[in-house]
Short mmCIF file of C-alpha atoms in Angstrom, two decimals:
data_model
loop_
_atom_site.label_atom_id
_atom_site.label_comp_id
_atom_site.label_asym_id
_atom_site.label_seq_id
_atom_site.Cartn_x
_atom_site.Cartn_y
_atom_site.Cartn_z
CA UNK A 1 37.29 -47.57 83.62
CA UNK A 2 40.93 -48.36 82.92
CA UNK A 3 42.65 -51.42 84.36
CA UNK A 4 44.78 -49.57 86.86
CA UNK A 5 41.81 -47.56 88.11
CA UNK A 6 39.71 -50.62 88.80
CA UNK A 7 42.73 -52.37 90.32
CA UNK A 8 43.32 -49.45 92.71
CA UNK A 9 39.68 -49.26 93.76
CA UNK A 10 39.29 -52.98 94.28
CA UNK A 11 42.56 -53.25 96.25
CA UNK A 12 41.53 -50.46 98.61
CA UNK A 13 38.03 -51.86 99.00
CA UNK A 14 39.56 -55.22 99.91
CA UNK A 15 40.79 -53.52 103.08
CA UNK A 16 37.38 -52.12 103.89
CA UNK A 17 36.27 -55.31 105.66
CA UNK A 18 39.18 -55.21 108.10
CA UNK A 19 38.59 -51.53 108.78
CA UNK A 20 34.92 -52.19 109.50
CA UNK A 21 35.69 -55.22 111.71
CA UNK A 22 38.23 -53.19 113.67
CA UNK A 23 35.75 -50.33 114.03
CA UNK A 24 32.83 -52.50 115.14
CA UNK A 25 34.98 -54.67 117.42
CA UNK A 26 36.63 -51.62 118.92
CA UNK A 27 33.28 -49.95 119.51
CA UNK A 28 31.86 -53.07 121.21
CA UNK A 29 34.86 -53.31 123.56
CA UNK A 30 34.74 -49.55 124.16
CA UNK A 31 31.10 -49.70 125.27
CA UNK A 32 31.74 -52.56 127.71
CA UNK A 33 34.90 -51.04 129.21
CA UNK A 34 33.42 -47.53 129.37
CA UNK A 35 30.37 -48.75 131.27
CA UNK A 36 32.41 -50.87 133.70
CA UNK A 37 35.07 -48.23 134.35
CA UNK A 38 32.59 -45.35 134.35
CA UNK A 39 30.34 -46.96 136.96
CA UNK A 40 33.41 -48.14 138.92
CA UNK A 41 34.56 -44.53 139.20
CA UNK A 42 31.29 -43.78 141.02
CA UNK A 43 31.66 -46.73 143.37
CA UNK A 44 31.64 -46.26 147.14
CA UNK A 45 34.73 -48.41 147.52
CA UNK A 46 37.96 -46.43 147.42
CA UNK A 47 39.85 -49.37 145.93
CA UNK A 48 37.42 -49.79 143.02
CA UNK A 49 37.54 -46.06 142.34
CA UNK A 50 41.34 -46.09 142.48
CA UNK A 51 41.70 -49.03 140.08
CA UNK A 52 39.35 -47.51 137.52
CA UNK A 53 41.16 -44.14 137.84
CA UNK A 54 44.47 -45.83 137.12
CA UNK A 55 43.01 -47.50 134.03
CA UNK A 56 41.45 -44.28 132.74
CA UNK A 57 44.43 -42.00 133.37
CA UNK A 58 46.91 -44.64 132.23
CA UNK A 59 45.31 -45.04 128.84
CA UNK A 60 44.43 -41.38 128.40
CA UNK A 61 47.91 -40.30 129.42
CA UNK A 62 49.90 -42.48 127.03
CA UNK A 63 49.81 -42.32 123.27
CA UNK A 64 47.56 -44.70 121.36
CA UNK A 65 50.33 -45.51 118.86
CA UNK A 66 52.69 -46.31 121.73
CA UNK A 67 50.04 -48.58 123.27
CA UNK A 68 49.68 -50.38 119.97
CA UNK A 69 53.42 -50.86 119.63
CA UNK A 70 53.61 -52.03 123.22
CA UNK A 71 50.86 -54.60 122.87
CA UNK A 72 52.04 -55.89 119.51
CA UNK A 73 55.81 -55.89 119.92
CA UNK A 74 56.44 -56.01 123.66
CA UNK A 75 53.76 -58.43 124.79
CA UNK A 76 55.11 -61.30 122.66
CA UNK A 77 58.53 -60.80 124.28
CA UNK A 78 56.92 -60.87 127.70
CA UNK A 79 54.41 -63.70 127.45
CA UNK A 80 55.68 -65.59 124.42
CA UNK A 81 52.75 -65.42 122.04
CA UNK A 82 51.81 -62.93 119.37
CA UNK A 83 48.31 -61.60 118.84
CA UNK A 84 46.72 -61.62 115.39
CA UNK A 85 47.09 -58.00 114.13
CA UNK A 86 43.35 -57.33 113.80
CA UNK A 87 42.72 -58.73 117.27
CA UNK A 88 45.56 -56.68 118.79
CA UNK A 89 44.16 -53.63 117.05
CA UNK A 90 40.66 -54.17 118.44
CA UNK A 91 42.06 -54.58 121.96
CA UNK A 92 44.09 -51.37 121.80
CA UNK A 93 41.26 -49.37 120.18
CA UNK A 94 38.82 -50.68 122.82
CA UNK A 95 41.11 -50.14 125.80
CA UNK A 96 42.08 -46.65 124.68
CA UNK A 97 38.64 -45.35 123.80
CA UNK A 98 37.07 -47.20 126.73
CA UNK A 99 39.14 -44.97 128.99
CA UNK A 100 37.74 -41.84 127.30
CA UNK A 101 34.25 -43.35 127.31
CA UNK A 102 34.44 -44.01 131.05
CA UNK A 103 34.50 -40.26 131.67
CA UNK A 104 31.46 -39.83 129.42
CA UNK A 105 29.56 -42.50 131.36
CA UNK A 106 30.56 -41.01 134.70
CA UNK A 107 29.51 -37.52 133.65
CA UNK A 108 26.19 -38.69 132.21
CA UNK A 109 25.26 -40.70 135.31
CA UNK A 110 26.12 -37.73 137.51
CA UNK A 111 23.99 -35.43 135.37
CA UNK A 112 20.79 -37.37 136.12
CA UNK A 113 18.81 -35.14 138.53
CA UNK A 114 19.09 -36.04 142.22
CA UNK A 115 15.33 -36.22 142.52
CA UNK A 116 15.28 -39.28 140.25
CA UNK A 117 17.59 -41.11 142.62
CA UNK A 118 15.54 -40.02 145.61
CA UNK A 119 12.34 -41.09 143.91
CA UNK A 120 13.77 -44.55 143.30
CA UNK A 121 14.84 -44.76 146.95
CA UNK A 122 11.36 -43.71 148.05
CA UNK A 123 9.94 -46.56 145.94
CA UNK A 124 12.35 -48.83 147.84
CA UNK A 125 14.16 -49.97 144.68
CA UNK A 126 17.33 -51.94 145.31
CA UNK A 127 20.57 -50.18 144.32
CA UNK A 128 20.78 -52.36 141.18
CA UNK A 129 17.18 -51.60 140.20
CA UNK A 130 17.83 -47.92 140.86
CA UNK A 131 20.83 -47.96 138.51
CA UNK A 132 19.43 -50.09 135.69
CA UNK A 133 15.79 -48.99 135.70
CA UNK A 134 15.98 -45.33 136.65
CA UNK A 135 19.45 -43.80 136.36
CA UNK A 136 21.04 -45.52 133.35
CA UNK A 137 18.12 -45.26 130.90
CA UNK A 138 18.20 -41.49 131.37
CA UNK A 139 21.99 -41.28 131.42
CA UNK A 140 22.33 -43.23 128.15
CA UNK A 141 20.50 -40.50 126.22
CA UNK A 142 23.05 -37.98 127.50
CA UNK A 143 25.91 -40.28 126.52
CA UNK A 144 24.95 -40.72 122.87
CA UNK A 145 26.26 -37.46 121.33
CA UNK A 146 29.69 -37.63 123.00
CA UNK A 147 29.88 -41.35 122.19
CA UNK A 148 29.20 -40.51 118.55
CA UNK A 149 32.34 -38.35 118.52
CA UNK A 150 34.29 -41.01 120.36
CA UNK A 151 33.28 -43.72 117.87
CA UNK A 152 34.32 -41.56 114.93
CA UNK A 153 37.60 -40.92 116.70
CA UNK A 154 37.97 -44.70 117.07
CA UNK A 155 37.11 -45.30 113.43
CA UNK A 156 39.84 -42.85 112.41
CA UNK A 157 42.28 -44.62 114.72
CA UNK A 158 41.84 -47.86 112.80
CA UNK A 159 44.28 -46.33 110.30
CA UNK A 160 46.98 -46.91 112.92
CA UNK A 161 46.60 -50.63 112.28
CA UNK A 162 48.76 -49.83 109.28
CA UNK A 163 51.71 -50.06 111.71
CA UNK A 164 51.00 -53.70 112.56
CA UNK A 165 50.06 -54.75 109.00
CA UNK A 166 46.48 -55.68 109.71
CA UNK A 167 45.52 -55.21 106.06
CA UNK A 168 43.09 -52.35 106.41
CA UNK A 169 42.41 -49.48 104.01
CA UNK A 170 45.43 -47.29 104.82
CA UNK A 171 47.86 -50.19 104.48
CA UNK A 172 46.34 -51.28 101.16
CA UNK A 173 46.76 -47.75 99.89
CA UNK A 174 50.39 -47.59 100.98
CA UNK A 175 51.05 -50.90 99.21
CA UNK A 176 49.65 -49.37 96.02
CA UNK A 177 51.64 -46.15 96.31
CA UNK A 178 55.00 -47.41 94.96
CA UNK A 179 53.29 -49.10 92.00
CA UNK A 180 50.77 -46.42 91.02
CA UNK A 181 52.80 -43.33 91.90
CA UNK A 182 51.08 -41.23 89.23
CA UNK A 183 47.61 -41.96 90.60
CA UNK A 184 48.02 -40.86 94.18
CA UNK A 185 45.02 -38.53 93.94
CA UNK A 186 42.79 -41.48 93.14
CA UNK A 187 44.35 -43.70 95.84
CA UNK A 188 44.00 -41.19 98.65
CA UNK A 189 40.66 -39.96 97.33
CA UNK A 190 39.14 -43.45 97.51
CA UNK A 191 40.61 -43.95 101.00
CA UNK A 192 39.17 -40.67 102.27
CA UNK A 193 35.77 -41.48 100.79
CA UNK A 194 35.73 -44.86 102.57
CA UNK A 195 36.45 -43.26 105.95
CA UNK A 196 33.94 -40.48 105.31
CA UNK A 197 31.27 -43.03 104.45
CA UNK A 198 31.86 -44.98 107.67
CA UNK A 199 31.78 -41.75 109.68
CA UNK A 200 28.45 -40.78 108.13
CA UNK A 201 27.01 -44.26 108.83
CA UNK A 202 28.12 -44.10 112.48
CA UNK A 203 26.55 -40.67 112.89
CA UNK A 204 23.31 -41.81 111.24
CA UNK A 205 23.03 -44.82 113.56
CA UNK A 206 23.75 -42.73 116.64
CA UNK A 207 21.19 -40.07 115.61
CA UNK A 208 18.56 -42.76 115.07
CA UNK A 209 19.34 -44.26 118.49
CA UNK A 210 19.06 -40.82 120.06
CA UNK A 211 15.61 -40.30 118.60
CA UNK A 212 14.37 -43.77 119.61
CA UNK A 213 15.66 -43.52 123.18
CA UNK A 214 14.47 -39.95 123.68
CA UNK A 215 10.98 -40.94 122.53
CA UNK A 216 11.02 -43.90 124.90
CA UNK A 217 11.74 -41.57 127.79
CA UNK A 218 8.86 -39.40 126.65
CA UNK A 219 11.16 -36.57 125.64
CA UNK A 220 11.06 -34.47 122.51
CA UNK A 221 13.21 -36.32 119.97
CA UNK A 222 16.15 -34.22 118.70
CA UNK A 223 15.69 -32.51 115.37
CA UNK A 224 17.00 -34.13 112.23
CA UNK A 225 20.30 -32.63 111.25
CA UNK A 226 22.77 -33.11 108.49
CA UNK A 227 24.47 -36.45 109.07
CA UNK A 228 27.93 -35.06 109.50
CA UNK A 229 27.12 -31.89 111.37
CA UNK A 230 28.50 -32.60 114.79
CA UNK A 231 30.24 -30.50 117.39
CA UNK A 232 33.00 -32.48 118.88
CA UNK A 233 36.40 -33.00 120.33
CA UNK A 234 39.09 -35.55 119.70
CA UNK A 235 40.56 -37.63 122.49
CA UNK B 1 60.11 -62.08 131.20
CA UNK B 2 63.57 -60.60 131.20
CA UNK B 3 63.48 -57.02 132.33
CA UNK B 4 66.88 -55.35 132.38
CA UNK B 5 67.17 -52.17 134.46
CA UNK B 6 70.65 -51.31 133.17
CA UNK B 7 69.37 -51.39 129.60
CA UNK B 8 66.32 -49.35 130.65
CA UNK B 9 68.52 -46.55 132.03
CA UNK B 10 70.83 -46.80 129.03
CA UNK B 11 67.87 -46.04 126.76
CA UNK B 12 66.94 -42.87 128.65
CA UNK B 13 69.28 -40.34 126.93
CA UNK B 14 68.34 -41.46 123.42
CA UNK B 15 64.62 -41.38 124.16
CA UNK B 16 64.91 -37.98 125.81
CA UNK B 17 66.38 -36.70 122.54
CA UNK B 18 63.32 -38.10 120.81
CA UNK B 19 61.07 -36.51 123.42
CA UNK B 20 62.56 -33.13 122.55
CA UNK B 21 61.57 -33.66 118.91
CA UNK B 22 58.08 -34.74 120.01
CA UNK B 23 57.73 -31.59 122.12
CA UNK B 24 58.97 -29.36 119.29
CA UNK B 25 56.44 -30.95 116.95
CA UNK B 26 53.69 -30.41 119.51
CA UNK B 27 54.51 -26.76 120.16
CA UNK B 28 55.01 -25.80 116.51
CA UNK B 29 51.99 -27.87 115.42
CA UNK B 30 49.84 -26.14 118.05
CA UNK B 31 51.03 -22.73 116.91
CA UNK B 32 49.93 -23.56 113.36
CA UNK B 33 46.64 -25.02 114.61
CA UNK B 34 45.85 -22.00 116.79
CA UNK B 35 46.51 -19.43 114.07
CA UNK B 36 45.00 -21.39 111.20
CA UNK B 37 41.98 -22.38 113.32
CA UNK B 38 41.19 -18.72 113.93
CA UNK B 39 41.51 -18.01 110.20
CA UNK B 40 39.16 -20.94 109.42
CA UNK B 41 36.64 -19.72 112.00
CA UNK B 42 36.70 -16.17 110.64
CA UNK B 43 36.35 -17.34 107.02
CA UNK B 44 33.33 -19.48 107.97
CA UNK B 45 31.83 -16.59 109.90
CA UNK B 46 32.38 -14.09 107.11
CA UNK B 47 29.68 -15.89 105.06
CA UNK B 48 31.52 -15.24 101.81
CA UNK B 49 29.49 -17.19 99.23
CA UNK B 50 31.13 -20.47 98.09
CA UNK B 51 34.30 -19.88 100.13
CA UNK B 52 32.54 -20.30 103.49
CA UNK B 53 30.76 -23.45 102.31
CA UNK B 54 33.99 -24.88 100.93
CA UNK B 55 35.61 -24.14 104.28
CA UNK B 56 32.84 -26.04 106.04
CA UNK B 57 33.25 -29.02 103.72
CA UNK B 58 37.02 -28.99 104.14
CA UNK B 59 36.73 -28.89 107.94
CA UNK B 60 34.28 -31.81 108.03
CA UNK B 61 36.33 -33.97 105.68
CA UNK B 62 39.55 -33.36 107.60
CA UNK B 63 37.83 -34.01 110.94
CA UNK B 64 36.21 -37.25 109.79
CA UNK B 65 39.25 -38.90 108.23
CA UNK B 66 42.46 -40.27 109.76
CA UNK B 67 45.39 -37.96 110.47
CA UNK B 68 47.74 -40.69 109.24
CA UNK B 69 46.34 -40.50 105.71
CA UNK B 70 46.50 -36.71 105.80
CA UNK B 71 50.18 -37.00 106.70
CA UNK B 72 50.71 -39.27 103.70
CA UNK B 73 48.76 -36.91 101.45
CA UNK B 74 50.88 -33.92 102.46
CA UNK B 75 54.14 -35.87 102.24
CA UNK B 76 53.64 -37.85 99.03
CA UNK B 77 51.05 -35.83 97.13
CA UNK B 78 51.04 -32.17 98.16
CA UNK B 79 54.79 -31.50 98.32
CA UNK B 80 55.58 -33.08 94.92
CA UNK B 81 52.60 -31.25 93.42
CA UNK B 82 54.01 -27.96 94.72
CA UNK B 83 57.47 -28.99 93.60
CA UNK B 84 59.05 -28.59 97.03
CA UNK B 85 60.70 -31.12 99.38
CA UNK B 86 60.35 -30.09 103.01
CA UNK B 87 61.65 -32.44 105.70
CA UNK B 88 59.51 -35.03 107.48
CA UNK B 89 59.56 -32.79 110.56
CA UNK B 90 58.08 -29.84 108.66
CA UNK B 91 55.51 -32.17 107.09
CA UNK B 92 54.54 -33.32 110.58
CA UNK B 93 54.10 -29.77 111.83
CA UNK B 94 51.98 -28.79 108.83
CA UNK B 95 49.81 -31.93 108.84
CA UNK B 96 49.25 -31.82 112.60
CA UNK B 97 48.60 -28.10 112.39
CA UNK B 98 46.00 -28.36 109.62
CA UNK B 99 44.28 -31.37 111.20
CA UNK B 100 43.96 -29.70 114.58
CA UNK B 101 43.06 -26.33 113.07
CA UNK B 102 39.75 -27.90 112.02
CA UNK B 103 39.11 -28.66 115.69
CA UNK B 104 40.30 -25.33 117.06
CA UNK B 105 38.19 -23.47 114.48
CA UNK B 106 35.10 -24.97 116.16
CA UNK B 107 36.45 -23.90 119.54
CA UNK B 108 36.96 -20.33 118.36
CA UNK B 109 33.51 -20.34 116.81
CA UNK B 110 31.93 -21.30 120.12
CA UNK B 111 34.04 -18.68 121.90
CA UNK B 112 33.01 -15.94 119.48
CA UNK B 113 29.35 -16.90 119.74
CA UNK B 114 29.60 -16.73 123.54
CA UNK B 115 30.43 -13.00 123.41
CA UNK B 116 27.23 -11.19 124.46
CA UNK B 117 25.23 -9.51 121.69
CA UNK B 118 25.36 -6.20 123.52
CA UNK B 119 29.09 -6.02 122.86
CA UNK B 120 28.49 -6.09 119.09
CA UNK B 121 25.74 -3.51 119.39
CA UNK B 122 27.88 -1.23 121.52
CA UNK B 123 30.72 -1.50 119.01
CA UNK B 124 28.34 -0.57 116.21
CA UNK B 125 26.92 2.31 118.23
CA UNK B 126 30.45 3.68 118.61
CA UNK B 127 30.81 3.12 114.82
CA UNK B 128 34.19 1.50 115.25
CA UNK B 129 35.84 0.11 112.12
CA UNK B 130 35.39 -3.67 111.58
CA UNK B 131 39.01 -4.50 112.28
CA UNK B 132 38.92 -2.63 115.59
CA UNK B 133 35.71 -4.40 116.62
CA UNK B 134 37.40 -7.79 116.19
CA UNK B 135 40.82 -7.00 117.61
CA UNK B 136 39.70 -4.59 120.31
CA UNK B 137 36.39 -6.02 121.53
CA UNK B 138 35.34 -9.47 120.32
CA UNK B 139 38.55 -11.51 120.26
CA UNK B 140 39.91 -10.25 123.61
CA UNK B 141 36.70 -11.59 125.17
CA UNK B 142 36.41 -14.76 123.10
CA UNK B 143 39.98 -16.06 123.27
CA UNK B 144 40.59 -16.29 127.07
CA UNK B 145 37.46 -18.44 127.43
CA UNK B 146 38.72 -21.00 124.94
CA UNK B 147 42.27 -21.27 126.27
CA UNK B 148 41.60 -24.49 128.27
CA UNK B 149 40.00 -26.16 125.23
CA UNK B 150 43.02 -25.15 123.14
CA UNK B 151 45.26 -26.62 125.83
CA UNK B 152 43.40 -29.92 125.64
CA UNK B 153 44.02 -30.07 121.90
CA UNK B 154 47.72 -29.50 122.49
CA UNK B 155 47.75 -32.54 124.78
CA UNK B 156 45.98 -34.72 122.20
CA UNK B 157 48.36 -33.51 119.54
CA UNK B 158 51.28 -34.49 121.76
CA UNK B 159 49.87 -38.00 122.00
CA UNK B 160 49.32 -38.27 118.25
CA UNK B 161 52.82 -37.24 117.14
CA UNK B 162 54.17 -40.82 117.29
CA UNK B 163 52.27 -41.67 114.12
CA UNK B 164 54.77 -39.46 112.28
CA UNK B 165 57.09 -42.44 112.63
CA UNK B 166 55.43 -43.44 109.34
CA UNK B 167 57.36 -40.76 107.46
CA UNK B 168 60.51 -41.14 109.53
CA UNK B 169 60.34 -38.33 112.09
CA UNK B 170 62.78 -39.18 114.90
CA UNK B 171 60.37 -38.77 117.81
CA UNK B 172 60.25 -40.73 121.09
CA UNK B 173 58.67 -43.80 119.56
CA UNK B 174 61.04 -43.90 116.61
CA UNK B 175 64.02 -43.64 118.98
CA UNK B 176 62.58 -46.52 121.00
CA UNK B 177 62.14 -48.49 117.79
CA UNK B 178 65.75 -47.77 116.74
CA UNK B 179 67.04 -48.81 120.13
CA UNK B 180 64.99 -52.00 120.02
CA UNK B 181 66.14 -52.85 116.50
CA UNK B 182 69.76 -52.48 117.47
CA UNK B 183 69.67 -54.74 120.52
CA UNK B 184 66.65 -56.95 119.78
CA UNK B 185 65.33 -55.93 123.19
CA UNK B 186 62.07 -54.05 122.77
CA UNK B 187 60.48 -54.29 126.21
CA UNK B 188 62.46 -51.56 127.95
CA UNK B 189 62.52 -48.82 125.27
CA UNK B 190 58.81 -49.14 124.39
CA UNK B 191 57.83 -49.18 128.05
CA UNK B 192 60.01 -46.13 128.65
CA UNK B 193 58.31 -44.37 125.73
CA UNK B 194 54.94 -44.98 127.38
CA UNK B 195 56.20 -43.71 130.73
CA UNK B 196 57.56 -40.52 129.13
CA UNK B 197 54.19 -39.80 127.54
CA UNK B 198 52.40 -40.33 130.85
CA UNK B 199 54.93 -38.14 132.70
CA UNK B 200 54.14 -35.21 130.42
CA UNK B 201 50.49 -35.57 129.53
CA UNK B 202 49.09 -36.44 132.98
CA UNK B 203 50.42 -33.32 134.76
CA UNK B 204 49.45 -31.19 131.74
CA UNK B 205 45.88 -32.44 131.79
CA UNK B 206 45.65 -31.64 135.53
CA UNK B 207 46.92 -28.16 134.71
CA UNK B 208 44.31 -27.72 131.98
CA UNK B 209 41.56 -28.95 134.33
CA UNK B 210 42.61 -26.31 136.84
CA UNK B 211 42.59 -23.67 134.12
CA UNK B 212 39.10 -24.82 133.14
CA UNK B 213 37.71 -24.28 136.62
CA UNK B 214 39.33 -20.85 136.75
CA UNK B 215 37.87 -19.84 133.38
CA UNK B 216 34.52 -21.22 134.51
CA UNK B 217 34.51 -18.53 137.18
CA UNK B 218 35.02 -15.71 134.68
#
């Protein structure tokens, strides 16, 4: 392997850590926000429903790149301190995809058959017990496939951290471009392979979770499929 | 905090110019995505050996990797390789169009599969030529069903255009950036950019939702 080749590969791989951190951090925040906002949208209180609606529509209605620019460039002017790029990135990725995830959570909870709710009432479960012991365990299985798509969407969005110089894969590649102009195929090829690999890992984890949770509920576990065969939609 | 309303209103005309570019990108990009997506779906369905599998691989790779990198690839790698130099705007339309075509191809596929089997059988019984079967029977039934899904992709495309700032397309966000760089005041233009996106995409998504419920009744 020639010097420039190994230099290109190692430079791009040095951004892999940041990309993975941003992905994992973003996913963690997404799960928390999606659960809170999704359940809040089903609340009996009008105010709680309204607030969660505003969050969901606000973040779904504006562009992710604009949100990133706003948080990174406007917030310092407003409050006087600047966020570390990676941290700002995780917050925007989480807030944005949490808004999409909230709809997934809401839909999944609503898809649990009425009889399950009635059964829990008949057993005189408290509303919290009803939610956490009966409704959610069944709803979570429904959520996994759409969340898989959402997480891959989020992983792809980490490339936007290029705009705030967080030092992830895309930025590393763009730093290489002026120097190794004749090896663009290699540069972009390595980048694409990195993202593909993360996407396949996410899908594999989600498929495994699906099988485990379905078995726990006493359902037929879904069939094994090719790791990247998914039917999905972007945000 | 030092919010300045006069400056906010001053930024409006410039950002509206950018919004026009964003909308043009969205409409032209969607047109490419809708046409190309149908081509992709038909190629995959045709089961031509090698070509159909390559199509599948291409679709999965494009869907699983960032649009931003695809924009760079088209701009810095593809155009020089072809020996042409289209503008950043054209690059944006092509990159957006190809990226979203991989999504719309799946939509078309689902729409085509939803056409009842009896329709194919009837077409065969009438021994219609292949072209007529597609244009006269299958597609007229498949396409209306997928219109809301296609509309949703147009909205997501609209929200992704700002990343074309990376190759210098003068969209809403880039105008806001210009304005901010000139005056060192970034709060108002960036906030206005966000408001403009919300003003367009929220009503459009309500419209698509309505369309969805109407198509659901078909």
